CSV table of C-alpha atoms and ligand atoms in Angstrom, one decimal:
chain,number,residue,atom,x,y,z
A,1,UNK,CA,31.4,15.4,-20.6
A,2,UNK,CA,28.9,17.5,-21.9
A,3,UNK,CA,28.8,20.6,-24.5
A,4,UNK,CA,28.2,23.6,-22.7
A,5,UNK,CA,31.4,25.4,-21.8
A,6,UNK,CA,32.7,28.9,-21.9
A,7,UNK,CA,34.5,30.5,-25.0
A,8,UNK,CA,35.4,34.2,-24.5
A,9,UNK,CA,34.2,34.4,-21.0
A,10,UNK,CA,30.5,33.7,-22.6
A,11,UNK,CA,28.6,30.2,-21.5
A,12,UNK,CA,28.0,28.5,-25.3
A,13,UNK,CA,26.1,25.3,-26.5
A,14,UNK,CA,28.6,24.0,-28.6
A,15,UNK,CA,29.2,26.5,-31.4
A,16,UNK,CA,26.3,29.2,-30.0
A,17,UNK,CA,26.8,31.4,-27.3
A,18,UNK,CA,24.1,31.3,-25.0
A,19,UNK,CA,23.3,35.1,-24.9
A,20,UNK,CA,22.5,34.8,-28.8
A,21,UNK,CA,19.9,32.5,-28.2
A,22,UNK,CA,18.1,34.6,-24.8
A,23,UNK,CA,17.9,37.2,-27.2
A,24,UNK,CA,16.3,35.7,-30.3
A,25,UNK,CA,14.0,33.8,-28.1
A,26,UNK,CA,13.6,35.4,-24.4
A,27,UNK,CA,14.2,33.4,-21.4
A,28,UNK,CA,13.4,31.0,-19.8
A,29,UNK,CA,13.5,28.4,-22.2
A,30,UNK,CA,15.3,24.4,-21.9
A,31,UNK,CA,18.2,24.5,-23.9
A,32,UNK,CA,19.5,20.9,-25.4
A,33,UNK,CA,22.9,19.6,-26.9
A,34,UNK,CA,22.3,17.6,-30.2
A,35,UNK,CA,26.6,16.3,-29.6
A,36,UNK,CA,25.8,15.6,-26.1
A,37,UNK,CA,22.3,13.3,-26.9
A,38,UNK,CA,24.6,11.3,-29.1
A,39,UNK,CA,27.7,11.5,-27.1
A,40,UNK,CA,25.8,9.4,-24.1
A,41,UNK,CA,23.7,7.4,-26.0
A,42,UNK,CA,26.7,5.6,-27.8
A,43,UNK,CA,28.8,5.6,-24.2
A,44,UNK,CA,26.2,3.3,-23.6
A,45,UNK,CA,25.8,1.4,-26.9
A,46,UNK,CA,29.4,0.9,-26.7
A,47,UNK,CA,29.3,-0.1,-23.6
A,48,UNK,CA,27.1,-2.9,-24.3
A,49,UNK,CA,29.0,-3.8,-27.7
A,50,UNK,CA,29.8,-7.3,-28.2
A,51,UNK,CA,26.4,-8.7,-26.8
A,52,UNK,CA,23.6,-8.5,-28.7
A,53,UNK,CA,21.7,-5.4,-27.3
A,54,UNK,CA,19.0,-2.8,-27.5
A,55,UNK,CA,19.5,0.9,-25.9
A,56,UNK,CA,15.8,2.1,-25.3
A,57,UNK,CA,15.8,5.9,-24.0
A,58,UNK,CA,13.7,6.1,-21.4
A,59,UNK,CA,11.2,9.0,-22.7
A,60,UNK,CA,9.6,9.8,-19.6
A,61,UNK,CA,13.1,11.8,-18.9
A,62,UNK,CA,12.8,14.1,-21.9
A,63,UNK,CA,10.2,13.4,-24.9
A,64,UNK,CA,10.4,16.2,-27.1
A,65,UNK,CA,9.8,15.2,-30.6
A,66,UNK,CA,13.5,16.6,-31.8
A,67,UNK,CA,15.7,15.0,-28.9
A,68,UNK,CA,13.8,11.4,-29.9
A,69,UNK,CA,14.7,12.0,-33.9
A,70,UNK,CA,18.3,13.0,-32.6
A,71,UNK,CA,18.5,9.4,-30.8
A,72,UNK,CA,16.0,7.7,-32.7
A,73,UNK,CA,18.8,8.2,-35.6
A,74,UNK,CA,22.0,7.2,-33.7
A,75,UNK,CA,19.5,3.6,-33.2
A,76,UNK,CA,18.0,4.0,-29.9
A,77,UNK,CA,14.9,2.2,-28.7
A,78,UNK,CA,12.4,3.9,-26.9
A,79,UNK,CA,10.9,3.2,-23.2
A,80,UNK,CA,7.2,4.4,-22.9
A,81,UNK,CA,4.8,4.4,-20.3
A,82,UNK,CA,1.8,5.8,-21.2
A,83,UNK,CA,0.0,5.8,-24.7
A,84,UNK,CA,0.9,9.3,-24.9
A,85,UNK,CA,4.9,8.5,-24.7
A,86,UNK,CA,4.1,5.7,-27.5
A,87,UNK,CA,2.5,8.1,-29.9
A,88,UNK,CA,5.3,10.6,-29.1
A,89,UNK,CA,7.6,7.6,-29.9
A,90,UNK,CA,5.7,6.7,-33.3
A,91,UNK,CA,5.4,9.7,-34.0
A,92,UNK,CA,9.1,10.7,-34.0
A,93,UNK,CA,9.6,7.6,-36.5
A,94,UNK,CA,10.6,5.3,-34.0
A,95,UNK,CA,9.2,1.6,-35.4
A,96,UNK,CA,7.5,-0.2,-33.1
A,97,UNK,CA,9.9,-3.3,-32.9
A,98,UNK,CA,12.3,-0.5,-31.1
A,99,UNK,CA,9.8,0.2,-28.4
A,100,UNK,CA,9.3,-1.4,-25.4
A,101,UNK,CA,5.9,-0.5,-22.9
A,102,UNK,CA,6.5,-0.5,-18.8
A,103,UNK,CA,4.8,1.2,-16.4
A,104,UNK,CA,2.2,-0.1,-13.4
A,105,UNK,CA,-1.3,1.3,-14.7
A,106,UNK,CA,-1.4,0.2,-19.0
A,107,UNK,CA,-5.0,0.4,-19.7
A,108,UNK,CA,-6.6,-2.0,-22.6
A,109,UNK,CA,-6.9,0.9,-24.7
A,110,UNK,CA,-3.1,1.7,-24.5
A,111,UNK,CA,-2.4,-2.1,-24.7
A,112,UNK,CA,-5.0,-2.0,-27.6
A,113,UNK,CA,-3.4,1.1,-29.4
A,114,UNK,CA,0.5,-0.9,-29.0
A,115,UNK,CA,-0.6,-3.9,-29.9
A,116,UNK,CA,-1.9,-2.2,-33.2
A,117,UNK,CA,1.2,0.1,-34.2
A,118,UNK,CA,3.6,-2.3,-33.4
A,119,UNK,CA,5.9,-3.4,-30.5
A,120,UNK,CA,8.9,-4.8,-29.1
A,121,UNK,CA,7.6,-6.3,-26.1
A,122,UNK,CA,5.2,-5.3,-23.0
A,123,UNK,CA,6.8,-5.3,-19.7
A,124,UNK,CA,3.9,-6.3,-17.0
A,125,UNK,CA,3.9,-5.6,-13.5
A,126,UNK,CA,1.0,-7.8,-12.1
A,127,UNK,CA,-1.1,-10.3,-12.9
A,128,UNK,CA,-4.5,-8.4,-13.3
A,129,UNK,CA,-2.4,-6.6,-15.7
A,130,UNK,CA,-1.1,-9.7,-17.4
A,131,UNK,CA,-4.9,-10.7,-17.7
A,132,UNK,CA,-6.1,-8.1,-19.2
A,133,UNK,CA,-3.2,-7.8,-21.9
A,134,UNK,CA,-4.2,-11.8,-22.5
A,135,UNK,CA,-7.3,-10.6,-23.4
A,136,UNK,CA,-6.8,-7.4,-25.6
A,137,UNK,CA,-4.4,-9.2,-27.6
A,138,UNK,CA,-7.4,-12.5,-28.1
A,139,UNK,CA,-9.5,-10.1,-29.0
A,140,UNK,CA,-7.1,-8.5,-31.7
A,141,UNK,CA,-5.8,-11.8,-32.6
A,142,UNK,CA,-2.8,-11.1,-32.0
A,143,UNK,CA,0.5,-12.5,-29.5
A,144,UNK,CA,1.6,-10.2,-27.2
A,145,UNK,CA,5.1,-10.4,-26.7
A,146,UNK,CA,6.3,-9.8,-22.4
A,147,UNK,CA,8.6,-9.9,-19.9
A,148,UNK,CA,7.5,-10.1,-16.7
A,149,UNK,CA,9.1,-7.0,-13.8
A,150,UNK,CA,10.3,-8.6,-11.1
A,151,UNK,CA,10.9,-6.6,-7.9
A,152,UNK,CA,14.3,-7.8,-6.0
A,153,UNK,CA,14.0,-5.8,-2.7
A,154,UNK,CA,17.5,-4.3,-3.4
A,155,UNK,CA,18.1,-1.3,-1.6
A,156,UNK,CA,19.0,1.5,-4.6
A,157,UNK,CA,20.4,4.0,-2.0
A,158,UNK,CA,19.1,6.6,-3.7
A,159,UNK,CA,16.2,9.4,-2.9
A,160,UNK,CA,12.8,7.7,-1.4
A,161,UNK,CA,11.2,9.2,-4.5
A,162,UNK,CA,12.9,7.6,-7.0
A,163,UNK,CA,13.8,4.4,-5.3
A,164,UNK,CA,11.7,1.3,-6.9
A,165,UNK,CA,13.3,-1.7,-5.8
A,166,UNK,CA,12.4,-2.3,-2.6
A,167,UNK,CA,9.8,-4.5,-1.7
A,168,UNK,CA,7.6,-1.9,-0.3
A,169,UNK,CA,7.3,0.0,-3.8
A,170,UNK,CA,4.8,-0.7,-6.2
A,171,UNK,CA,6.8,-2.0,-8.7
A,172,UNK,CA,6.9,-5.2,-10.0
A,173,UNK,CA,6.1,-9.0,-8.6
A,174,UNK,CA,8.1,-10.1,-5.4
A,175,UNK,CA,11.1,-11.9,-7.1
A,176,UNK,CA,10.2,-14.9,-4.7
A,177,UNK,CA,6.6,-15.3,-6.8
A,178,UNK,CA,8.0,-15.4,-9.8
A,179,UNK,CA,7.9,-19.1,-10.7
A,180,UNK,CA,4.3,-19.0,-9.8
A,181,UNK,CA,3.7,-16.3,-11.8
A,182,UNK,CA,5.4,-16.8,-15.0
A,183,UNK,CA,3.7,-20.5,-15.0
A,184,UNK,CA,0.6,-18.5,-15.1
A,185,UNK,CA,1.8,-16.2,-17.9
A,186,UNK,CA,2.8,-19.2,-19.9
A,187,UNK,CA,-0.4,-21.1,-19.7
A,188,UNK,CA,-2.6,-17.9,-21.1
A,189,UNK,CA,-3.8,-17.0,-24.7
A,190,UNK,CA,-2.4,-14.5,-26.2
A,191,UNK,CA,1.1,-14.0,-24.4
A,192,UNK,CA,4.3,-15.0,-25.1
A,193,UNK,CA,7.5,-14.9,-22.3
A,194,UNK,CA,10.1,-14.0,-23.5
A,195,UNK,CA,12.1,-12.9,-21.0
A,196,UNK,CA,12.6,-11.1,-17.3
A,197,UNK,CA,12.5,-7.2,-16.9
A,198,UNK,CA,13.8,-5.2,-13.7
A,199,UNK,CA,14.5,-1.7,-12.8
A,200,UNK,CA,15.6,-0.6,-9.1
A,201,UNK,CA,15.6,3.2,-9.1
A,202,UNK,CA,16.6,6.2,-10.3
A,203,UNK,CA,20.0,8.8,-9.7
A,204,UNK,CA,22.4,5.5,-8.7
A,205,UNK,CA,25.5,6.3,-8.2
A,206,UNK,CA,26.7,2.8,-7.3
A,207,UNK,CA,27.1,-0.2,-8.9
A,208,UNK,CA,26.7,-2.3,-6.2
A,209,UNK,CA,22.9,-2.6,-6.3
A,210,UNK,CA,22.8,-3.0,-9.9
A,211,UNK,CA,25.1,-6.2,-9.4
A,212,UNK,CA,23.0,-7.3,-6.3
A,213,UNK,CA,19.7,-7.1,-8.5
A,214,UNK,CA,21.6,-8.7,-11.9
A,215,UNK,CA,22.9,-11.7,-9.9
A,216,UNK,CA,19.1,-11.9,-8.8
A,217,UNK,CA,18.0,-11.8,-12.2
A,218,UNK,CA,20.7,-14.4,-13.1
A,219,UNK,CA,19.5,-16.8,-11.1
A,220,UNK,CA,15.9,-16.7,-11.8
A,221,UNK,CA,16.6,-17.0,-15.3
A,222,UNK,CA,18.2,-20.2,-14.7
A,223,UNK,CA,15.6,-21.5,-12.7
A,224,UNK,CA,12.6,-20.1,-15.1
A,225,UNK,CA,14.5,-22.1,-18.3
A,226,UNK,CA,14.6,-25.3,-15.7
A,227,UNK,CA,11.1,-24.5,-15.6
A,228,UNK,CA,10.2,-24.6,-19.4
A,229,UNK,CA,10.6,-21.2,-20.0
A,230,UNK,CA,12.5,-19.8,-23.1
A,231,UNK,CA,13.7,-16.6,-20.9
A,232,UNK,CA,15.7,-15.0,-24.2
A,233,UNK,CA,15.9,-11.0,-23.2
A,234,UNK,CA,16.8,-9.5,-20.0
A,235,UNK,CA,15.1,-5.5,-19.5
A,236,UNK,CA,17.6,-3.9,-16.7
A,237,UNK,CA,15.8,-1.1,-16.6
A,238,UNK,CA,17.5,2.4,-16.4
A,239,UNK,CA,19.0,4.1,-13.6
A,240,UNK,CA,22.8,5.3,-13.7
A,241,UNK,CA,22.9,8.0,-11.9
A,242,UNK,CA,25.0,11.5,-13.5
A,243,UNK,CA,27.0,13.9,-11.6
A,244,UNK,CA,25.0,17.2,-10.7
A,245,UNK,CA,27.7,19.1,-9.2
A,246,UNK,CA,31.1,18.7,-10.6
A,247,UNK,CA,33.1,17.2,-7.5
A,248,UNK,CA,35.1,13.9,-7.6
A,249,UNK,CA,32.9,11.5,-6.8
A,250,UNK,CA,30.8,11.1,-10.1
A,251,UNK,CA,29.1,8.1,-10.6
A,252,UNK,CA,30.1,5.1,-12.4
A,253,UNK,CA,30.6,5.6,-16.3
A,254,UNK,CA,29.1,3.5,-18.4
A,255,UNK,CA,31.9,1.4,-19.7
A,256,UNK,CA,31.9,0.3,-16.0
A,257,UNK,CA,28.2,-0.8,-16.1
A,258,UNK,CA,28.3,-2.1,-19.0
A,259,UNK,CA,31.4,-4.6,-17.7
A,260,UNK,CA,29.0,-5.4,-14.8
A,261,UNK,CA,26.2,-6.5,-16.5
A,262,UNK,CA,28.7,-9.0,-18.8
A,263,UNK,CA,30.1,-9.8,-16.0
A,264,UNK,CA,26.8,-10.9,-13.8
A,265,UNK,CA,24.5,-11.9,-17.2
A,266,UNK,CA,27.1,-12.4,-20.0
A,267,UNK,CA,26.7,-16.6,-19.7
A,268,UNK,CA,23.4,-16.5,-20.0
A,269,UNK,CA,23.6,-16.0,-23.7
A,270,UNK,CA,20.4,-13.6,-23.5
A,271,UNK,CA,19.7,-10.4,-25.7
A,272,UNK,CA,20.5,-7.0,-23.4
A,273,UNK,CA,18.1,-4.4,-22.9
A,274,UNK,CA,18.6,-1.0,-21.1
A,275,UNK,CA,16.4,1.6,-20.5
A,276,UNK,CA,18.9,4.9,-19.3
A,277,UNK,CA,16.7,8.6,-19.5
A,278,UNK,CA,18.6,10.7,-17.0
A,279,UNK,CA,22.4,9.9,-18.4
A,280,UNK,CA,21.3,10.5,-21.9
A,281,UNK,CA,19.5,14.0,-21.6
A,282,UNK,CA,20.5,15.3,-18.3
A,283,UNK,CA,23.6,16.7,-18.6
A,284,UNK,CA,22.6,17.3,-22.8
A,285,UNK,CA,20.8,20.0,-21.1
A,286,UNK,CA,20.2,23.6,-19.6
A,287,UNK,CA,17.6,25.6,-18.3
A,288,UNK,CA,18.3,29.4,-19.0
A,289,UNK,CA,16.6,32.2,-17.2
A,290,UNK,CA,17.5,35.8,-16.3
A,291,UNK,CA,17.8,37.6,-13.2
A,292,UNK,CA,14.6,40.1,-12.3
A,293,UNK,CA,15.1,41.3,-9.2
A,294,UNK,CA,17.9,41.3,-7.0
A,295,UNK,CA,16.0,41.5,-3.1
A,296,UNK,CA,17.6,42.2,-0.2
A,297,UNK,CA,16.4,40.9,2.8
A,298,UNK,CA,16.7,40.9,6.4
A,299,UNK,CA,20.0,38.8,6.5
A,300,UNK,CA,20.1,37.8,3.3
A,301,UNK,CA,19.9,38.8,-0.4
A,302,UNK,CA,17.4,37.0,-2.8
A,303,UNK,CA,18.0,36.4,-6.7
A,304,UNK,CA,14.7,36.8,-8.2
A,305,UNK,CA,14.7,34.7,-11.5
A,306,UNK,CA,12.4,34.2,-14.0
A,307,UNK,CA,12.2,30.8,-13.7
A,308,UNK,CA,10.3,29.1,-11.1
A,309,UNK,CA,9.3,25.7,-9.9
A,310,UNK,CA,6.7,25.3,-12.6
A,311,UNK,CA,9.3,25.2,-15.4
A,312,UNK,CA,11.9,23.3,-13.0
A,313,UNK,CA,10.4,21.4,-10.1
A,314,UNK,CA,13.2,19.0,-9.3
A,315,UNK,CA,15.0,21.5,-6.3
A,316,UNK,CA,11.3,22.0,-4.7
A,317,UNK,CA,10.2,17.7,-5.0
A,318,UNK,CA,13.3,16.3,-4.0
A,319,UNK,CA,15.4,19.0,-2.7
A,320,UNK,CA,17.5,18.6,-5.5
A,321,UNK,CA,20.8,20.2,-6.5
A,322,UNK,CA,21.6,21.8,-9.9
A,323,UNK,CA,24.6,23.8,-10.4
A,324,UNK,CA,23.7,27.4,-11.5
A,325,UNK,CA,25.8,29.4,-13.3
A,326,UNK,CA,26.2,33.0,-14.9
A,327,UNK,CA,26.2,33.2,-18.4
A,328,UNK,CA,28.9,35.7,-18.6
A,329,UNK,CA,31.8,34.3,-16.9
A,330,UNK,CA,32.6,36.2,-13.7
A,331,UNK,CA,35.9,38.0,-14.3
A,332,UNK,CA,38.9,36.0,-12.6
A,333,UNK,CA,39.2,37.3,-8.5
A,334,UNK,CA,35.8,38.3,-8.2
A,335,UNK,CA,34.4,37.8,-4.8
A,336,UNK,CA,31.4,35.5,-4.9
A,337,UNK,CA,28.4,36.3,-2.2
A,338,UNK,CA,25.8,34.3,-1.4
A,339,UNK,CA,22.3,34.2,-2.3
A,340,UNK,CA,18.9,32.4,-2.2
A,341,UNK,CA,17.9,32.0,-5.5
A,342,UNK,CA,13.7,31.8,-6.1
A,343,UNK,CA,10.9,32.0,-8.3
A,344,UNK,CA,8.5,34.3,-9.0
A,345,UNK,CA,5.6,31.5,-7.6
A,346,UNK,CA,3.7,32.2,-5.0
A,347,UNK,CA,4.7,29.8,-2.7
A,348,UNK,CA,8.1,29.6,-0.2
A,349,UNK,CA,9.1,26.0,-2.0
A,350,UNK,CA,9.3,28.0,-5.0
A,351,UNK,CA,12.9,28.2,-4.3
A,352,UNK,CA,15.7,26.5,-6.0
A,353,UNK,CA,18.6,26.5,-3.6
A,354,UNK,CA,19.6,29.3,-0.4
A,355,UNK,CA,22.8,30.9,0.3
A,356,UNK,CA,24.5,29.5,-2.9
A,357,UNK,CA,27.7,30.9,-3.3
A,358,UNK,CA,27.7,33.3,-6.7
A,359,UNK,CA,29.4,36.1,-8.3
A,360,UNK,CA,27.4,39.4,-8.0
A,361,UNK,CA,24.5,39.5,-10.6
A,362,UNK,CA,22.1,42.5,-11.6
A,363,UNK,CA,19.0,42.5,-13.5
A,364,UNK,CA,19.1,41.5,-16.6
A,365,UNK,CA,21.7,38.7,-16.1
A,366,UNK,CA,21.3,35.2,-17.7
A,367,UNK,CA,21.7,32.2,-15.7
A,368,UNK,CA,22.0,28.2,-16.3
A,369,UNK,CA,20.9,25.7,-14.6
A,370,UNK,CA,22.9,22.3,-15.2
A,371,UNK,CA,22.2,18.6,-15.8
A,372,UNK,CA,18.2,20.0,-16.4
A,373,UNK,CA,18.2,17.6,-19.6
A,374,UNK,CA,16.7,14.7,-17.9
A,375,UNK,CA,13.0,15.6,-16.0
A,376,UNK,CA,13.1,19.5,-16.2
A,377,UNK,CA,10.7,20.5,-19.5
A,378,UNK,CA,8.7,17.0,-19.0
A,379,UNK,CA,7.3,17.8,-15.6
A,380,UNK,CA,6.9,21.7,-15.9
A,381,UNK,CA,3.3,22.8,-15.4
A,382,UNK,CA,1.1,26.4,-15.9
A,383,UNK,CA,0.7,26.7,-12.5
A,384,UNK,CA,0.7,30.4,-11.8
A,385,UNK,CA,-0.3,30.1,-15.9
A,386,UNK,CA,3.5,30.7,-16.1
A,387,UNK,CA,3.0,29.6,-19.8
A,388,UNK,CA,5.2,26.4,-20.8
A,389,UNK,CA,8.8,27.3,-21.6
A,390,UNK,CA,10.5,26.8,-24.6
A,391,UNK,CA,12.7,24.1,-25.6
A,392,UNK,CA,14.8,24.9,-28.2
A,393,UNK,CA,17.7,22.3,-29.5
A,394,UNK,CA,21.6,23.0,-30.7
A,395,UNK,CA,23.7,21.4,-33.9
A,396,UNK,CA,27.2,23.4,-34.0
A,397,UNK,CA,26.8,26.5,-35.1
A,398,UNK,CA,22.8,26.4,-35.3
A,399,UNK,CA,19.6,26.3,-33.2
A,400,UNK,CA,16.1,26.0,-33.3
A,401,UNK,CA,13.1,26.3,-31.2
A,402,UNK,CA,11.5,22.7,-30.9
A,403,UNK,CA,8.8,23.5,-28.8
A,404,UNK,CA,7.7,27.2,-29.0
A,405,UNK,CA,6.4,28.7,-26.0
A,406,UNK,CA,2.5,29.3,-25.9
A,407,UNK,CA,1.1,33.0,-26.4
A,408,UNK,CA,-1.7,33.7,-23.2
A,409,UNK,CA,-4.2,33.3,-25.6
A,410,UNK,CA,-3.2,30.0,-26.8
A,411,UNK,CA,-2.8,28.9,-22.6
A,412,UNK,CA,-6.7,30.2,-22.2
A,413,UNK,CA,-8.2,28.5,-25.2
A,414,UNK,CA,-7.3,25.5,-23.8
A,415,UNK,CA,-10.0,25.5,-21.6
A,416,UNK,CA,-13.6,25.7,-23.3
A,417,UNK,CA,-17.0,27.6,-21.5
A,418,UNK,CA,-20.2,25.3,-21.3
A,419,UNK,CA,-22.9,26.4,-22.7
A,420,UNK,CA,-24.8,27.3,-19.6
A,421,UNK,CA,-22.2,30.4,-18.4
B,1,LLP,N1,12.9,2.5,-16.6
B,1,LLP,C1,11.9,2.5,-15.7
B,1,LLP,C2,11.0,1.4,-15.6
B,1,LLP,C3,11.8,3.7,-14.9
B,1,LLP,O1,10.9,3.8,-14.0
B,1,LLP,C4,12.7,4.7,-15.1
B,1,LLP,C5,12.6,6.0,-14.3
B,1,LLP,C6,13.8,4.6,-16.1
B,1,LLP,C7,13.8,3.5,-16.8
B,1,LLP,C8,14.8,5.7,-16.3
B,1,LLP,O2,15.6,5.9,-15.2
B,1,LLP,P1,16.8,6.9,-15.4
B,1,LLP,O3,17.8,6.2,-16.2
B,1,LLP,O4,16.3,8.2,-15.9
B,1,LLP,O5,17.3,7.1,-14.0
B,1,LLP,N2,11.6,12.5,-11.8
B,1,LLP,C9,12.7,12.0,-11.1
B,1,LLP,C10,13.1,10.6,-11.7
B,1,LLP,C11,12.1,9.6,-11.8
B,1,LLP,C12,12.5,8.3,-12.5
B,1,LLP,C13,11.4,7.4,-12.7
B,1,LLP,N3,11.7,6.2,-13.4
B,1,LLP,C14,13.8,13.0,-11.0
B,1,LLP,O6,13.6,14.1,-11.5
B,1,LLP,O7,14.8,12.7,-10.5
């Protein structure tokens, strides 16, 4: 369930209409629930209640500074992967104790700058990497707490893209080196083990792989504590997938999850950690834009928006869906037509679905594109120097702009003349 519904025929983020907002601040611009943030986080926490447990958003889905205070203060955790993600985290007031560091490609500075602030626990990928974190944190005199990612080669069934469990991807150590590995972890300087981290992909929207990849995890925790090993936390990564069109078959909730990671980990006596992005901020939010032109073509007519795939690349990288809707609610018995809805981007995969079914619309019309929460205003680019949109955040009955949206002079003085030209 999410917050964006229609009250008097007009599309509102919980207590504002939509078309109040596109006035003050001009499409296109991201548009986030503060109710729907919290609503998702705590389907999770409670999901997880009962077992000790940390819910650690993962930021690479949606790190604006506002939506991390919004979580940071319902208790989230934080998942970064890049030094930038963990000053955005620190920044935002998250203490480092809350934040945990994955990704394939930490440099020693980022290790160096973690290790510094504060932090809950490193999850390496490989052992160059686990060498070099030995030797940042000797040279800081410092223990760096880690779990080590271990791939399972479990089959995600979800897009190629987004898929990370397979033994193919980069991801992680093979599961089957893992006792090798983690004897070499233990006998550095400088690192602790302290427990097993794993993440399979992205958008699932079964359960069956999570349960194939936990009972995976289960075992090697066994085996690593006959081992030596005081294996204490589990990471399970993020990954539940969220329902982008609203049919019948929406993914599992996360009550249901929750139940199957008790059910496949709960004897193990270890401390939980997840790392959901999309389900927490993809359906919190919406990318509104208005209609420019409306094109006809040859055999078909052509919505011309003023959003394009710089501000919303999803459609154009992995032909995804997002349900786009009118603003003003079509008036009941209207016949719907079909159009192919595009950017103003020079390019053809500038296009963000064809012949989708919709009620007439004219110039000047506001649109919404669903479920754009979760990987919409984090991977937007200039490209066309389409300025960066705006993100701008709901509470009831207010809103505000959280990230305003750059003049062209602020875009061009980004870039600096050498003194030669
Ligand atoms: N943890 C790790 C280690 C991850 O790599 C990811 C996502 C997550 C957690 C969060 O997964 P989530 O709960 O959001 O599914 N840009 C793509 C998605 C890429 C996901 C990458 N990793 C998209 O727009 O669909």
């Amino acid at each position: 369930m999410d917050h964006f519904l229609y009250r008097n025929g007009v599309l509102h983020a919980e207590d504002v209409a939509i078309s109040e907002i596109a006035a003050a601040v001009g499409t296109p611009f991201y548009l986030y629930s503060t109710a729907t943030l919290q609503r998702h986080f705590t389907l999770f926490d409670e999901a997880l209640a009962g077992t000790e447990h940390l819910v650690c958003f993962a930021m690479k889905s949606n790190s604006n500074q506002a939506v991390l205070k919004v979580l940071a203060e319902v208790g989230a955790g934080m998942d970064v992967v890049s030094g930038g993600e963990y000053a955005r985290a620190i920044a935002a007031g998250v203490p480092g104790e809350k934040i945990v560091f994955s990704g394939v490609g930490k440099t020693a500075q980022e290790m160096k700058d973690a290790l510094t602030g504060g932090i809950r626990q490193f999850n390496i990928e490989s052992e160059p990497e686990m060498l070099a974190l030995s030797a940042v944190a000797q040279s800081l005199g410092v223990v760096a707490p880690i779990t080590i990612r271990v791939n399972p080669d479990v089959d995600a069934k979800t897009h190629a893209k987004i898929a990370t469990g397979k033994s193919e991807n980069k991801f992680g150590i093979p599961i089957a080196r893992a006792k090798d590995v983690y004897a070499t972890a233990a006998a550095l300087p400088g690192l602790k083990v302290i427990g097993i981290d794993v993440h399979i992909g992205s958008q699932l929207t079964e359960l069956e792989p999570f349960r194939l990849a936990y009972q995976k995890v289960a075992d090697l925790t066994e085996m690593l504590r006959a081992e030596g090993h005081d294996i204490k936390r589990l990471d399970l990564g993020g990954g539940l997938g969220i329902p982008y069109t609203r049919s019948n078959d929406a993914p599992p909730l996360p009550i249901e999850y929750g139940a199957l990671i008790k059910d496949t980990l709960g004897h193990l006596g270890c401390e939980i950690e997840i790392e959901p992005g999309r389900l927490i901020s993809g359906n919190a939010g919406v990318l509104i834009s208005s209609v420019i032109y409306v094109k006809s073509g040859e055999d078909r007519d052509f919505l011309i928006l003023d959003a394009a795939m710089n501000d919303l690349i999803r459609p154009a990288m992995y032909e995804a869906h997002h349900d786009i809707v009118p603003v003003i609610e079509a008036e009941a018995g209207v016949e719907q037509q079909p159009y192919d809805i595009v950017g103003p981007v020079c390019e053809t995969g500038d296009t963000f679905t064809k012949q989708r079914m919709m009620p007439p619309l004219a110039p000047g019309d506001l649109v919404a594109f669903r479920s754009a929460g979760a990987y919409g205003a984090v991977m937007a680019s200039e490209y066309n120097s389409r300025p960066l949109i705006p993100e701008v955040l709901v509470k009831d009955d207010q809103f505000a702009v959280i990230r305003k949206r750059p003049t062209y002079e602020e875009m061009i003085n980004r870039d600096t003349i050498p003194s030669w030209l």
